[in-house]
Amino acid sequence: MTLTIHEADAHDIHDDAVKSYRDHGFIAVRNILSKEEADHFRQAALEVADKSKARTDSEIFKQVVNVWRDDEAMKALTLHNAIAKAAHRLAGIPLRLWHDQILIKRPKDSRPTEFHQDQPYWPHADGPDPISAWIALCDVPPERGCMSFIPGSHRRRDLQGQNLRDSRSLFTICPDLEWSPRVTLPLKAGDCTFHHGRCAHSATSNITQDPRVAHVVIYMPTTTTYSGKGHVVTDPLNLTPGSKLEGEMFPLVAG
Ligand code: SIN
Ligand code: NI
């Protein structure tokens, strides 16, 4: 099998990069932020994560969801035009923001994020092709919580939600994926990867002396409806199953 993995230029995403994203379910886009922007947003993310009451903290990562609602600096990153434009070009459909999240792996002893797909966690119907931007706000070599992807795994629509803590979870329900190639993409501060909501991915542990600081912006197709399943973002909203996810919580970002 020949696996050709393209990378994309942040300001000029060529057709072969779009094809690579759609074939494999992920792509790296270099320098989507300048070094100055990455430094600025890293400081902002660390401050928000430090003071947030809504964060969850585990041995895998510290997670703060929907920071764009509360923090102007992070809002500028979540709604960053270059990132939304790239997501739209890759997905090829109009998109709304689903939610954002800061994910920080603490230095030295964090646990890996085990292989999983994202979409099974979400209360979504009718939104077949969500796309996430995973933005490196510091250098992320393989030793600092770096992402790996299983090419083509986004075509698996039939899998139950997987357990981030269990390295066997995905491969128990889908044994053939265990023997698929995995692509690890180290990123420099300001680079990002985009992945399809069903592309299986993992992140290594952070054994370095510095925190791994990433910000994830998740976009959904504008057709997406609420399935009724529980989720931290939708639980407070009293939505009716079958209704469209739209309005000010889910702004149109591109398309
Ligand atoms: C991580 O950054 O550790 C995991 C990110 C993801 O699952 O999307
Ligand atoms: Ni994930």
mmCIF file of C-alpha atoms and ligand atoms in Angstrom:
data_model
loop_
_atom_site.group_PDB
_atom_site.id
_atom_site.type_symbol
_atom_site.label_atom_id
_atom_site.label_comp_id
_atom_site.label_asym_id
_atom_site.label_seq_id
_atom_site.Cartn_x
_atom_site.Cartn_y
_atom_site.Cartn_z
ATOM 1 C CA MET A 1 0.000 0.000 0.000
ATOM 2 C CA THR A 2 1.315 3.466 -0.858
ATOM 3 C CA LEU A 3 0.450 6.157 1.620
ATOM 4 C CA THR A 4 1.097 9.683 0.396
ATOM 5 C CA ILE A 5 0.481 12.223 3.119
ATOM 6 C CA HIS A 6 0.275 15.833 1.958
ATOM 7 C CA GLU A 7 0.803 18.914 4.060
ATOM 8 C CA ALA A 8 -0.891 22.194 3.301
ATOM 9 C CA ASP A 9 0.182 25.789 3.152
ATOM 10 C CA ALA A 10 -2.012 27.812 5.526
ATOM 11 C CA HIS A 11 -2.816 30.499 2.985
ATOM 12 C CA ASP A 12 -3.094 28.439 -0.168
ATOM 13 C CA ILE A 13 -4.560 24.977 0.345
ATOM 14 C CA HIS A 14 -4.117 23.159 -2.966
ATOM 15 C CA ASP A 15 -6.504 20.592 -4.428
ATOM 16 C CA ASP A 16 -4.081 17.730 -3.710
ATOM 17 C CA ALA A 17 -4.082 18.705 -0.024
ATOM 18 C CA VAL A 18 -7.882 18.765 0.036
ATOM 19 C CA LYS A 19 -7.941 15.334 -1.617
ATOM 20 C CA SER A 20 -5.422 14.024 0.900
ATOM 21 C CA TYR A 21 -7.588 15.317 3.786
ATOM 22 C CA ARG A 22 -10.721 13.721 2.359
ATOM 23 C CA ASP A 23 -8.966 10.409 1.561
ATOM 24 C CA HIS A 24 -7.146 10.042 4.863
ATOM 25 C CA GLY A 25 -9.272 12.069 7.297
ATOM 26 C CA PHE A 26 -6.516 14.403 8.533
ATOM 27 C CA ILE A 27 -3.868 16.862 7.363
ATOM 28 C CA ALA A 28 -1.184 19.116 8.836
ATOM 29 C CA VAL A 29 -1.301 22.820 8.028
ATOM 30 C CA ARG A 30 1.911 24.622 8.918
ATOM 31 C CA ASN A 31 2.151 28.179 10.282
ATOM 32 C CA ILE A 32 -1.575 28.825 10.468
ATOM 33 C CA LEU A 33 -0.620 31.180 13.320
ATOM 34 C CA SER A 34 2.490 33.329 13.487
ATOM 35 C CA LYS A 35 4.974 32.587 16.305
ATOM 36 C CA GLU A 36 3.822 35.809 18.009
ATOM 37 C CA GLU A 37 0.178 34.716 17.845
ATOM 38 C CA ALA A 38 1.054 31.249 19.172
ATOM 39 C CA ASP A 39 2.951 32.812 22.126
ATOM 40 C CA HIS A 40 0.096 35.206 22.847
ATOM 41 C CA PHE A 41 -2.578 32.480 22.734
ATOM 42 C CA ARG A 42 -0.428 30.051 24.776
ATOM 43 C CA GLN A 43 -0.248 32.607 27.613
ATOM 44 C CA ALA A 44 -3.995 33.236 27.323
ATOM 45 C CA ALA A 45 -4.781 29.496 27.341
ATOM 46 C CA LEU A 46 -2.578 28.849 30.389
ATOM 47 C CA GLU A 47 -4.252 31.712 32.283
ATOM 48 C CA VAL A 48 -7.776 30.584 31.381
ATOM 49 C CA ALA A 49 -7.020 26.968 32.313
ATOM 50 C CA ASP A 50 -5.542 28.099 35.634
ATOM 51 C CA LYS A 51 -8.486 30.181 36.742
ATOM 52 C CA SER A 52 -11.416 28.319 35.130
ATOM 53 C CA LYS A 53 -13.884 26.722 37.520
ATOM 54 C CA ALA A 54 -15.349 24.687 34.676
ATOM 55 C CA ARG A 55 -12.173 22.790 33.848
ATOM 56 C CA THR A 56 -11.831 19.068 34.268
ATOM 57 C CA ASP A 57 -8.479 17.731 35.303
ATOM 58 C CA SER A 58 -7.286 14.191 34.775
ATOM 59 C CA GLU A 59 -4.015 12.361 34.389
ATOM 60 C CA ILE A 60 -4.547 12.610 30.590
ATOM 61 C CA PHE A 61 -5.142 16.350 30.304
ATOM 62 C CA LYS A 62 -6.671 19.453 31.776
ATOM 63 C CA GLN A 63 -9.687 20.364 29.629
ATOM 64 C CA VAL A 64 -11.651 23.601 29.463
ATOM 65 C CA VAL A 65 -14.617 23.587 27.074
ATOM 66 C CA ASN A 66 -16.187 26.592 25.323
ATOM 67 C CA VAL A 67 -13.635 29.157 26.465
ATOM 68 C CA TRP A 68 -14.657 31.445 23.595
ATOM 69 C CA ARG A 69 -17.824 32.282 25.557
ATOM 70 C CA ASP A 70 -15.872 33.700 28.524
ATOM 71 C CA ASP A 71 -12.517 34.956 27.357
ATOM 72 C CA GLU A 72 -11.951 37.589 24.671
ATOM 73 C CA ALA A 73 -8.385 36.506 23.888
ATOM 74 C CA MET A 74 -9.381 32.879 23.334
ATOM 75 C CA LYS A 75 -12.469 33.965 21.398
ATOM 76 C CA ALA A 76 -10.128 35.595 18.871
ATOM 77 C CA LEU A 77 -8.403 32.234 18.422
ATOM 78 C CA THR A 78 -11.581 30.144 18.250
ATOM 79 C CA LEU A 79 -13.073 32.473 15.637
ATOM 80 C CA HIS A 80 -9.747 33.010 13.840
ATOM 81 C CA ASN A 81 -10.498 33.605 10.186
ATOM 82 C CA ALA A 82 -7.530 31.708 8.723
ATOM 83 C CA ILE A 83 -8.461 28.589 10.703
ATOM 84 C CA ALA A 84 -12.154 28.744 9.764
ATOM 85 C CA LYS A 85 -11.271 29.352 6.100
ATOM 86 C CA ALA A 86 -8.939 26.353 6.024
ATOM 87 C CA ALA A 87 -11.584 24.142 7.712
ATOM 88 C CA HIS A 88 -14.155 25.222 5.140
ATOM 89 C CA ARG A 89 -11.805 24.577 2.219
ATOM 90 C CA LEU A 90 -10.979 21.086 3.517
ATOM 91 C CA ALA A 91 -14.531 20.085 4.463
ATOM 92 C CA GLY A 92 -16.092 21.789 1.429
ATOM 93 C CA ILE A 93 -19.392 22.515 3.213
ATOM 94 C CA PRO A 94 -20.822 25.397 5.288
ATOM 95 C CA LEU A 95 -19.786 25.083 8.921
ATOM 96 C CA ARG A 96 -20.862 26.197 12.363
ATOM 97 C CA LEU A 97 -18.771 26.169 15.510
ATOM 98 C CA TRP A 98 -19.685 23.149 17.656
ATOM 99 C CA HIS A 99 -17.382 23.959 20.564
ATOM 100 C CA ASP A 100 -13.794 24.714 21.436
ATOM 101 C CA GLN A 101 -11.530 23.303 24.132
ATOM 102 C CA ILE A 102 -8.142 23.989 25.650
ATOM 103 C CA LEU A 103 -6.274 20.721 26.254
ATOM 104 C CA ILE A 104 -3.151 20.893 28.399
ATOM 105 C CA LYS A 105 -1.013 17.870 29.189
ATOM 106 C CA ARG A 106 0.997 18.524 32.295
ATOM 107 C CA PRO A 107 4.789 18.050 32.186
ATOM 108 C CA LYS A 108 6.622 14.825 32.989
ATOM 109 C CA ASP A 109 3.899 12.397 33.886
ATOM 110 C CA SER A 110 0.706 12.868 31.873
ATOM 111 C CA ARG A 111 -0.935 9.773 30.405
ATOM 112 C CA PRO A 112 -1.466 9.217 26.666
ATOM 113 C CA THR A 113 -4.827 9.999 25.063
ATOM 114 C CA GLU A 114 -5.712 6.600 23.625
ATOM 115 C CA PHE A 115 -7.075 6.019 20.120
ATOM 116 C CA HIS A 116 -10.642 7.167 19.617
ATOM 117 C CA GLN A 117 -13.016 8.851 17.182
ATOM 118 C CA ASP A 118 -14.625 12.102 18.377
ATOM 119 C CA GLN A 119 -18.057 12.013 16.753
ATOM 120 C CA PRO A 120 -19.496 9.142 18.855
ATOM 121 C CA TYR A 121 -19.220 11.429 21.952
ATOM 122 C CA TRP A 122 -21.381 14.131 20.424
ATOM 123 C CA PRO A 123 -25.185 14.546 20.425
ATOM 124 C CA HIS A 124 -25.237 14.991 16.659
ATOM 125 C CA ALA A 125 -27.422 13.659 13.870
ATOM 126 C CA ASP A 126 -27.521 14.680 10.207
ATOM 127 C CA GLY A 127 -24.010 16.129 10.290
ATOM 128 C CA PRO A 128 -21.882 13.550 8.506
ATOM 129 C CA ASP A 129 -18.610 15.434 8.124
ATOM 130 C CA PRO A 130 -17.474 17.452 11.148
ATOM 131 C CA ILE A 131 -13.893 18.771 11.185
ATOM 132 C CA SER A 132 -11.617 19.751 14.072
ATOM 133 C CA ALA A 133 -8.615 22.053 14.120
ATOM 134 C CA TRP A 134 -6.001 21.006 16.696
ATOM 135 C CA ILE A 135 -3.743 24.022 17.114
ATOM 136 C CA ALA A 136 -0.287 23.691 18.679
ATOM 137 C CA LEU A 137 0.357 26.673 20.964
ATOM 138 C CA CYS A 138 3.814 25.334 21.864
ATOM 139 C CA ASP A 139 6.222 23.055 20.004
ATOM 140 C CA VAL A 140 4.779 19.538 20.158
ATOM 141 C CA PRO A 141 7.419 16.898 19.408
ATOM 142 C CA PRO A 142 6.484 13.202 19.850
ATOM 143 C CA GLU A 143 7.539 13.370 23.527
ATOM 144 C CA ARG A 144 5.102 16.171 24.415
ATOM 145 C CA GLY A 145 1.618 14.833 23.678
ATOM 146 C CA CYS A 146 1.801 14.671 19.904
ATOM 147 C CA MET A 147 -1.140 13.466 17.775
ATOM 148 C CA SER A 148 -1.214 10.331 15.578
ATOM 149 C CA PHE A 149 -3.951 9.431 13.102
ATOM 150 C CA ILE A 150 -5.162 6.251 11.405
ATOM 151 C CA PRO A 151 -5.620 7.094 7.707
ATOM 152 C CA GLY A 152 -9.045 6.200 6.305
ATOM 153 C CA SER A 153 -10.598 5.425 9.699
ATOM 154 C CA HIS A 154 -13.118 8.265 9.199
ATOM 155 C CA ARG A 155 -14.993 5.940 6.862
ATOM 156 C CA ARG A 156 -16.010 3.800 9.864
ATOM 157 C CA ARG A 157 -19.425 5.143 10.820
ATOM 158 C CA ASP A 158 -20.538 2.161 12.857
ATOM 159 C CA LEU A 159 -18.347 2.337 15.959
ATOM 160 C CA GLN A 160 -19.552 2.856 19.534
ATOM 161 C CA GLY A 161 -17.911 5.552 21.665
ATOM 162 C CA GLN A 162 -14.410 4.613 22.765
ATOM 163 C CA ASN A 163 -12.605 5.030 26.069
ATOM 164 C CA LEU A 164 -9.768 7.596 26.009
ATOM 165 C CA ARG A 165 -8.024 5.779 28.868
ATOM 166 C CA ASP A 166 -8.072 2.308 27.361
ATOM 167 C CA SER A 167 -5.448 1.501 24.738
ATOM 168 C CA ARG A 168 -7.535 -1.538 23.650
ATOM 169 C CA SER A 169 -10.872 0.234 23.368
ATOM 170 C CA LEU A 170 -10.917 1.092 19.647
ATOM 171 C CA PHE A 171 -9.130 -2.096 18.603
ATOM 172 C CA THR A 172 -11.473 -4.328 20.560
ATOM 173 C CA ILE A 173 -14.488 -3.039 18.646
ATOM 174 C CA CYS A 174 -12.599 -2.702 15.352
ATOM 175 C CA PRO A 175 -9.738 -5.254 15.251
ATOM 176 C CA ASP A 176 -8.707 -4.506 11.650
ATOM 177 C CA LEU A 177 -7.727 -0.917 12.541
ATOM 178 C CA GLU A 178 -5.022 -2.237 14.869
ATOM 179 C CA TRP A 179 -2.988 -3.268 11.842
ATOM 180 C CA SER A 180 -3.499 -0.081 9.848
ATOM 181 C CA PRO A 181 -0.619 2.372 9.430
ATOM 182 C CA ARG A 182 -0.542 5.244 11.936
ATOM 183 C CA VAL A 183 0.777 8.667 11.079
ATOM 184 C CA THR A 184 2.388 10.765 13.809
ATOM 185 C CA LEU A 185 2.548 14.498 13.114
ATOM 186 C CA PRO A 186 4.919 16.539 15.319
ATOM 187 C CA LEU A 187 3.944 20.215 15.179
ATOM 188 C CA LYS A 188 5.756 23.467 15.835
ATOM 189 C CA ALA A 189 4.004 26.261 17.730
ATOM 190 C CA GLY A 190 1.528 27.863 15.307
ATOM 191 C CA ASP A 191 1.052 24.715 13.185
ATOM 192 C CA CYS A 192 -2.167 22.765 13.297
ATOM 193 C CA THR A 193 -3.743 19.550 12.165
ATOM 194 C CA PHE A 194 -7.274 19.177 10.922
ATOM 195 C CA HIS A 195 -9.041 15.878 11.477
ATOM 196 C CA HIS A 196 -12.420 14.530 10.476
ATOM 197 C CA GLY A 197 -14.740 13.839 13.424
ATOM 198 C CA ARG A 198 -14.501 10.094 12.820
ATOM 199 C CA CYS A 199 -10.761 9.866 12.039
ATOM 200 C CA ALA A 200 -9.254 7.792 14.852
ATOM 201 C CA HIS A 201 -6.490 9.634 16.676
ATOM 202 C CA SER A 202 -4.395 9.461 19.818
ATOM 203 C CA ALA A 203 -1.839 11.625 21.602
ATOM 204 C CA THR A 204 1.341 10.531 23.341
ATOM 205 C CA SER A 205 2.090 11.263 26.976
ATOM 206 C CA ASN A 206 4.064 14.368 27.837
ATOM 207 C CA ILE A 207 7.416 13.369 29.284
ATOM 208 C CA THR A 208 9.059 16.764 28.723
ATOM 209 C CA GLN A 209 9.594 19.509 31.308
ATOM 210 C CA ASP A 210 6.978 21.844 29.777
ATOM 211 C CA PRO A 211 3.195 21.673 29.509
ATOM 212 C CA ARG A 212 1.701 20.726 26.173
ATOM 213 C CA VAL A 213 -0.737 23.460 25.295
ATOM 214 C CA ALA A 214 -3.218 22.839 22.471
ATOM 215 C CA HIS A 215 -6.471 24.506 21.491
ATOM 216 C CA VAL A 216 -9.076 22.570 19.562
ATOM 217 C CA VAL A 217 -11.803 24.220 17.479
ATOM 218 C CA ILE A 218 -14.542 21.857 16.361
ATOM 219 C CA TYR A 219 -16.777 22.694 13.412
ATOM 220 C CA MET A 220 -19.960 20.905 12.365
ATOM 221 C CA PRO A 221 -21.947 20.971 9.128
ATOM 222 C CA THR A 222 -24.806 23.491 9.227
ATOM 223 C CA THR A 223 -27.226 20.574 8.719
ATOM 224 C CA THR A 224 -26.382 19.073 12.125
ATOM 225 C CA THR A 225 -29.331 18.370 14.448
ATOM 226 C CA TYR A 226 -29.489 17.548 18.151
ATOM 227 C CA SER A 227 -29.781 13.821 18.838
ATOM 228 C CA GLY A 228 -30.865 14.158 22.478
ATOM 229 C CA LYS A 229 -27.756 12.426 23.851
ATOM 230 C CA GLY A 230 -26.197 14.035 26.954
ATOM 231 C CA HIS A 231 -23.278 16.418 26.433
ATOM 232 C CA VAL A 232 -21.758 19.197 28.535
ATOM 233 C CA VAL A 233 -22.378 21.814 25.815
ATOM 234 C CA THR A 234 -26.022 21.000 25.048
ATOM 235 C CA ASP A 235 -27.298 19.778 28.460
ATOM 236 C CA PRO A 236 -28.019 23.326 29.773
ATOM 237 C CA LEU A 237 -29.799 24.409 26.577
ATOM 238 C CA ASN A 238 -33.069 22.435 26.815
ATOM 239 C CA LEU A 239 -33.035 21.562 23.137
ATOM 240 C CA THR A 240 -35.634 19.394 21.448
ATOM 241 C CA PRO A 241 -34.202 16.286 19.790
ATOM 242 C CA GLY A 242 -34.322 16.773 16.034
ATOM 243 C CA SER A 243 -33.822 20.552 16.236
ATOM 244 C CA LYS A 244 -30.954 22.170 14.332
ATOM 245 C CA LEU A 245 -27.862 23.170 16.289
ATOM 246 C CA GLU A 246 -27.838 26.858 15.403
ATOM 247 C CA GLY A 247 -28.043 30.307 16.974
ATOM 248 C CA GLU A 248 -25.510 32.248 19.008
ATOM 249 C CA MET A 249 -24.059 29.181 20.790
ATOM 250 C CA PHE A 250 -23.167 27.693 17.417
ATOM 251 C CA PRO A 251 -22.162 30.595 15.161
ATOM 252 C CA LEU A 252 -21.758 30.241 11.429
ATOM 253 C CA VAL A 253 -18.038 30.446 10.803
ATOM 254 C CA ALA A 254 -17.501 29.695 7.150
ATOM 255 C CA GLY A 255 -19.325 29.043 3.957
HETATM 256 C C1 SIN B 1 -5.157 15.368 22.972
HETATM 257 O O1 SIN B 1 -4.801 16.477 22.590
HETATM 258 O O2 SIN B 1 -4.593 14.810 23.901
HETATM 259 C C2 SIN B 1 -6.294 14.684 22.315
HETATM 260 C C3 SIN B 1 -7.039 15.550 21.396
HETATM 261 C C4 SIN B 1 -8.238 14.895 20.802
HETATM 262 O O3 SIN B 1 -8.601 13.808 21.184
HETATM 263 O O4 SIN B 1 -8.876 15.495 19.911
HETATM 264 NI NI NI B 2 -10.322 13.363 20.087
#
